[in-house]
Coordinates of N, CA and C in Angstrom, one line a residue:
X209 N -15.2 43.2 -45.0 CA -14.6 44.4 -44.5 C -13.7 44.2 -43.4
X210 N -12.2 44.8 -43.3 CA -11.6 44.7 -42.1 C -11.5 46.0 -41.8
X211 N -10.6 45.8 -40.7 CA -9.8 47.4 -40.0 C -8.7 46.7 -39.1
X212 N -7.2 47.7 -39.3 CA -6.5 47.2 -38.9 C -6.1 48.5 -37.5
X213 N -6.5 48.4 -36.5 CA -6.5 48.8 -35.2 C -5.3 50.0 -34.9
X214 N -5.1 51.1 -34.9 CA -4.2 51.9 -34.5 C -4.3 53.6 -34.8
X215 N -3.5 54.3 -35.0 CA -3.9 55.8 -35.6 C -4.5 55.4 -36.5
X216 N -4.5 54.8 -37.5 CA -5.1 55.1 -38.6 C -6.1 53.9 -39.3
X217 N -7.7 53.9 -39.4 CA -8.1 52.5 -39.5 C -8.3 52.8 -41.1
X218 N -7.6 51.1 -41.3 CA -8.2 50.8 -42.9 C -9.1 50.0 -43.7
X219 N -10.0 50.5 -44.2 CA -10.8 49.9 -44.7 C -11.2 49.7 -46.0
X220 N -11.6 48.9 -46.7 CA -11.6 48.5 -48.0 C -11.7 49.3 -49.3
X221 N -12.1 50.4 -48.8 CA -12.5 52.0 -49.7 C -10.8 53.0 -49.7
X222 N -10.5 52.6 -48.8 CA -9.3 53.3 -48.1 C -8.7 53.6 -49.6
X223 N -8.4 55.3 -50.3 CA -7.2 55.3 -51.3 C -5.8 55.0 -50.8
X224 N -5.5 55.2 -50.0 CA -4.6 54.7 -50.1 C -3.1 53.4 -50.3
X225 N -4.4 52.2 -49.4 CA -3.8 51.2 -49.6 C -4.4 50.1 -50.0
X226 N -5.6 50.7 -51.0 CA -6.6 49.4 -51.2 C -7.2 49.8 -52.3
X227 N -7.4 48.6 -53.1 CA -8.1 48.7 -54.6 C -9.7 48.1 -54.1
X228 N -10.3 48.9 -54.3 CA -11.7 48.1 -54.4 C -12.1 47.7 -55.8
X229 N -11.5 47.5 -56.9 CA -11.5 46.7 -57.7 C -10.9 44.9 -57.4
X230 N -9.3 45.2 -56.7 CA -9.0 43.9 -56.6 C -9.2 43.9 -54.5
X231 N -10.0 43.3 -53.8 CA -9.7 43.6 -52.6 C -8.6 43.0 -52.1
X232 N -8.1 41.5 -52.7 CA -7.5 40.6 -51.9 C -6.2 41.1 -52.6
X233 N -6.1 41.3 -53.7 CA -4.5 42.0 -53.9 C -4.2 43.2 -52.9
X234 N -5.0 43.9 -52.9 CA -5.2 45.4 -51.9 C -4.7 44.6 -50.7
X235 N -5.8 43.7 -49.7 CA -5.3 43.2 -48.8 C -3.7 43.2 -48.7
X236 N -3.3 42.1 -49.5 CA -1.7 41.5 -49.5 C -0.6 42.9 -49.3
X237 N -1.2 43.6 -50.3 CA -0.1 44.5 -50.9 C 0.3 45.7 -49.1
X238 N -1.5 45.6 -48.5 CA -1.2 46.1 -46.8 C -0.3 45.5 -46.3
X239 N -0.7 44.3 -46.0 CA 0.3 43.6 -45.3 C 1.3 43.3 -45.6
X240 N 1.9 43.3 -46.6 CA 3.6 43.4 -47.3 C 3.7 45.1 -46.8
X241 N 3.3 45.5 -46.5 CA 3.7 47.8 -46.3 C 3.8 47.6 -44.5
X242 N 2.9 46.7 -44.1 CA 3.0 46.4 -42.4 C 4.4 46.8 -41.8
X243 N 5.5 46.0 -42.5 CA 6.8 45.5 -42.0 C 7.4 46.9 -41.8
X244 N 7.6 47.5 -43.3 CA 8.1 48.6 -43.4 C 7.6 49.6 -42.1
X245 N 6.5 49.7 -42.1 CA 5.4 50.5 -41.6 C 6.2 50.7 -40.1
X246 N 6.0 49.1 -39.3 CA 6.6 48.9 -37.9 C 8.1 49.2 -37.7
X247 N 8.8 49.0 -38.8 CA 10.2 49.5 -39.1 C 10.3 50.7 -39.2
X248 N 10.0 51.4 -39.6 CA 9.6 53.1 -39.5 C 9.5 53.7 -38.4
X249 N 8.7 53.0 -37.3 CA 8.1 53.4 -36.0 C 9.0 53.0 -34.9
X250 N 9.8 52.2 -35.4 CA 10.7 51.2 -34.5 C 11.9 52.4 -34.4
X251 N 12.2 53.1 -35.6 CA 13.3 53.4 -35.8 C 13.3 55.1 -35.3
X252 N 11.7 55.3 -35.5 CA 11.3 56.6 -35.0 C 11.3 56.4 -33.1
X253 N 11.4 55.4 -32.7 CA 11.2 55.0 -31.2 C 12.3 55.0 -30.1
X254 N 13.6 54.4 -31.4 CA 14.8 54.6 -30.9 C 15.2 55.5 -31.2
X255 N 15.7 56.4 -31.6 CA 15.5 57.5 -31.7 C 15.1 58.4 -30.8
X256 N 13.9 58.3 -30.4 CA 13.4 59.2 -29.3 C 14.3 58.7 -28.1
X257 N 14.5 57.3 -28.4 CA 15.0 56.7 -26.7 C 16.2 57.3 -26.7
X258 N 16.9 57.6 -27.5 CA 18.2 58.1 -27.2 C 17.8 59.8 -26.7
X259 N 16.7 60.3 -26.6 CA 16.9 61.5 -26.6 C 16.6 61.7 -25.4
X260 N 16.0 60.7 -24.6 CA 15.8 60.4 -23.5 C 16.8 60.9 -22.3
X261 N 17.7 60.2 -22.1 CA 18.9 60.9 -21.0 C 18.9 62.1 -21.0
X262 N 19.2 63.2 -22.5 CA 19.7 64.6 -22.2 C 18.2 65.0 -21.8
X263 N 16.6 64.7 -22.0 CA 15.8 66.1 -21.6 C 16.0 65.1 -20.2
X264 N 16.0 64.2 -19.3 CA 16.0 64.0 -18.1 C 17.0 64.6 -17.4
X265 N 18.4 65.0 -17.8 CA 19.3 65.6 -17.4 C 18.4 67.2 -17.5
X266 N 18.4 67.9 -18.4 CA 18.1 69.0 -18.6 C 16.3 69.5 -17.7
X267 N 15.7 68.3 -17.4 CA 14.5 68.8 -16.8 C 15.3 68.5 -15.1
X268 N 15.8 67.6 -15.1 CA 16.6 67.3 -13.6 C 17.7 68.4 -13.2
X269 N 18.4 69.5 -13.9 CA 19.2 70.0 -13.5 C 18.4 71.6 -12.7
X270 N 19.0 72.5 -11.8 CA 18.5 73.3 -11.6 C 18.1 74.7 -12.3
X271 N 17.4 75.3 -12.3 CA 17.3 76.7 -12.9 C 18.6 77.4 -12.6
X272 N 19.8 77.3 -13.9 CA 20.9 78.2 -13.5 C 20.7 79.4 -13.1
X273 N 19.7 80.3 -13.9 CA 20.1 81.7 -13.6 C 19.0 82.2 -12.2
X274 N 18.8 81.0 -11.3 CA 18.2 81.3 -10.1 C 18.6 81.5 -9.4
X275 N 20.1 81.9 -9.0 CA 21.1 82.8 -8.4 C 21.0 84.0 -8.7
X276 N 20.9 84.5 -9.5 CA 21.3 85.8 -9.9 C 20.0 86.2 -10.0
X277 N 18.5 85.9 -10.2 CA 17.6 86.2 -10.1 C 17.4 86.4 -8.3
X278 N 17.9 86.0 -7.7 CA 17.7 85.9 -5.8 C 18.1 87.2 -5.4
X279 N 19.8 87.3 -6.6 CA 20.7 88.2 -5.9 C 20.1 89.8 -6.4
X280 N 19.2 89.6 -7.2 CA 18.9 91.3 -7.9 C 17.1 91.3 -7.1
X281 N 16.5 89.7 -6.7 CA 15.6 90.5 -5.8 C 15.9 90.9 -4.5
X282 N 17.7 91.0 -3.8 CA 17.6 90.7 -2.8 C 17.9 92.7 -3.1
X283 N 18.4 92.5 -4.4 CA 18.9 94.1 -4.5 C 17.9 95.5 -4.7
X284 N 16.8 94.8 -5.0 CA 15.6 95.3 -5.5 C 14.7 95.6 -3.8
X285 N 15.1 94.7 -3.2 CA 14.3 94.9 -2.0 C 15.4 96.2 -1.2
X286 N 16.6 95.8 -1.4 CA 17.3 97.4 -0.9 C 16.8 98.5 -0.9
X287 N 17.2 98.2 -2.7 CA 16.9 99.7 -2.9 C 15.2 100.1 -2.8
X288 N 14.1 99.4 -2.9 CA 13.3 99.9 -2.5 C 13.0 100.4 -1.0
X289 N 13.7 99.9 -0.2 CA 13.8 100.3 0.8 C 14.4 101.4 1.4
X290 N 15.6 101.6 0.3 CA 16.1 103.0 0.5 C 15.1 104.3 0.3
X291 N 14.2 103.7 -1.0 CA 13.3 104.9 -1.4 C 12.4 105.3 -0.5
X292 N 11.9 104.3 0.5 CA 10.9 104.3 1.4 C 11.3 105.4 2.4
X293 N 12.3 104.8 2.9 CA 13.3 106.1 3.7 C 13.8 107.0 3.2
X294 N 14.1 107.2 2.1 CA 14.2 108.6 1.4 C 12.7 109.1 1.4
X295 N 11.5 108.7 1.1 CA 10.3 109.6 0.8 C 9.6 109.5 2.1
X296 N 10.1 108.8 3.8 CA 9.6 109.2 4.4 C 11.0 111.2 5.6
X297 N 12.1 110.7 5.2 CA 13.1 111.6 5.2 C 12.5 113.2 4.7
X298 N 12.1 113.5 3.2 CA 11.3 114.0 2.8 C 10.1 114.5 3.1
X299 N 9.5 113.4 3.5 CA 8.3 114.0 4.1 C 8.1 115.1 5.4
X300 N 9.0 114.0 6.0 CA 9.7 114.9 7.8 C 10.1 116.3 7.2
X301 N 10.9 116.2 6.2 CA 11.8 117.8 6.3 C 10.7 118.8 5.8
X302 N 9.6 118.2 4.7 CA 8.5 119.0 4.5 C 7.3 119.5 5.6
X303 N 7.2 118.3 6.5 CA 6.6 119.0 7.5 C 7.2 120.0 9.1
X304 N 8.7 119.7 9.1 CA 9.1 120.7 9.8 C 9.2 121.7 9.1
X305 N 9.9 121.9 7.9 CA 9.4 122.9 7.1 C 8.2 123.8 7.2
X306 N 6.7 123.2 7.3 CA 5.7 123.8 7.5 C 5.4 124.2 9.1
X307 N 6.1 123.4 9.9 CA 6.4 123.8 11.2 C 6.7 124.8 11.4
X308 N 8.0 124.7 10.9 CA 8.3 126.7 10.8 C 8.1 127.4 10.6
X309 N 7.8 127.6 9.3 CA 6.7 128.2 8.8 C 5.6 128.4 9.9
X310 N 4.5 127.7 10.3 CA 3.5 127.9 10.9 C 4.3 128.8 12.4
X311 N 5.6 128.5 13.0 CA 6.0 128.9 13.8 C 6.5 130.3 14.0
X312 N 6.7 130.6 12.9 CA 7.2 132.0 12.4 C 6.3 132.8 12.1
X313 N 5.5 132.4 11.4 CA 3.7 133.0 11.2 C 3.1 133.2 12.3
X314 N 3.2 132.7 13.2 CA 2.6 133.2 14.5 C 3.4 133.9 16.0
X315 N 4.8 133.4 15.8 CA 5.5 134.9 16.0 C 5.7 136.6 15.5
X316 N 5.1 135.9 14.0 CA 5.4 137.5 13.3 C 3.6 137.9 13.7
X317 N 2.8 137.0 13.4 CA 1.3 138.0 13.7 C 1.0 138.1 15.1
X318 N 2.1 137.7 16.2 CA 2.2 138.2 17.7 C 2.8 139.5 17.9
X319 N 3.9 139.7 16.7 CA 4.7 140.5 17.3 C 3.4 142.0 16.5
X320 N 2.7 141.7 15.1 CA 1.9 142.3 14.6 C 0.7 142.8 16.0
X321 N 0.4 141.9 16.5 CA -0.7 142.2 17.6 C -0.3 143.1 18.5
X322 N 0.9 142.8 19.4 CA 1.8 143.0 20.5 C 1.8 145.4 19.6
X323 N 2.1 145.1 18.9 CA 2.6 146.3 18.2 C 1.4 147.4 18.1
X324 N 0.3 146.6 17.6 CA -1.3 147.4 17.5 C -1.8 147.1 18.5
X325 N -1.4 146.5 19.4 CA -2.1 147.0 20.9 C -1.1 148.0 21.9
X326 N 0.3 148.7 21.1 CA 0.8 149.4 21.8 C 0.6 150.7 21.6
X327 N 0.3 150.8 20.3 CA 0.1 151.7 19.2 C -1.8 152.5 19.8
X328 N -2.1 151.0 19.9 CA -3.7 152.0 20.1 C -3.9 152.2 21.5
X329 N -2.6 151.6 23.0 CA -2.2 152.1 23.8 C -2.2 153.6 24.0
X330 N -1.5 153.7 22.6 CA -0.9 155.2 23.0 C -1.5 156.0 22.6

């Protein structure tokens, strides 16, 4: 029995590259597929190597749209800011509002009092 060491181990049962009727033809016939095999891998290798330069370029260069992502949170922080001050603006005018209100409410039930104590004066 052998095994030939890598992704994939072969062994004498193996359908694919082995007769267990003839083993040693099986054998030969592996190792004549070897060459090809490493030629295949070689070719699949360079290959990758060429692909090499552009992802190092493309992982090395900067996140382009990282400008324009800076410039819309810088715009986002504005305008939230404006709203802050708009809904504290609002708020102010709602409680002077109720100021008045409260202010005028108790000049009108002074002038109400002032009037029923002149009234039961008289």
């Amino acid at each position: 029995m052998f095994f030939l060491e890598g992704k994939t181990r072969y062994a004498p049962a193996s359908p694919y590259f082995l007769d267990a009727s003839h083993p040693s033809r099986s054998f030969a016939n592996l190792l004549e597929r070897i060459p090809a095999m490493i030629q295949t891998h070689e070719n699949e290798i360079r290959k990758l190597e060429r692909e090499i330069p552009v992802w190092q370029e493309i992982v090395s260069t900067p996140f382009r749209k990282e400008k324009i992502i800076t410039e819309l949170k810088t715009q986002l922080k504005a305008i939230d800011k404006r709203l802050k001050d708009f809904e504290q603006k609002i708020v102010q005018k709602k409680n002077q509002h109720k100021a008045k209100e409260i202010t005028s409410a108790t000049k009108s039930l002074a002038k109400k009092s002032r009037r029923q104590s002149v009234k039961a004066s008289l």
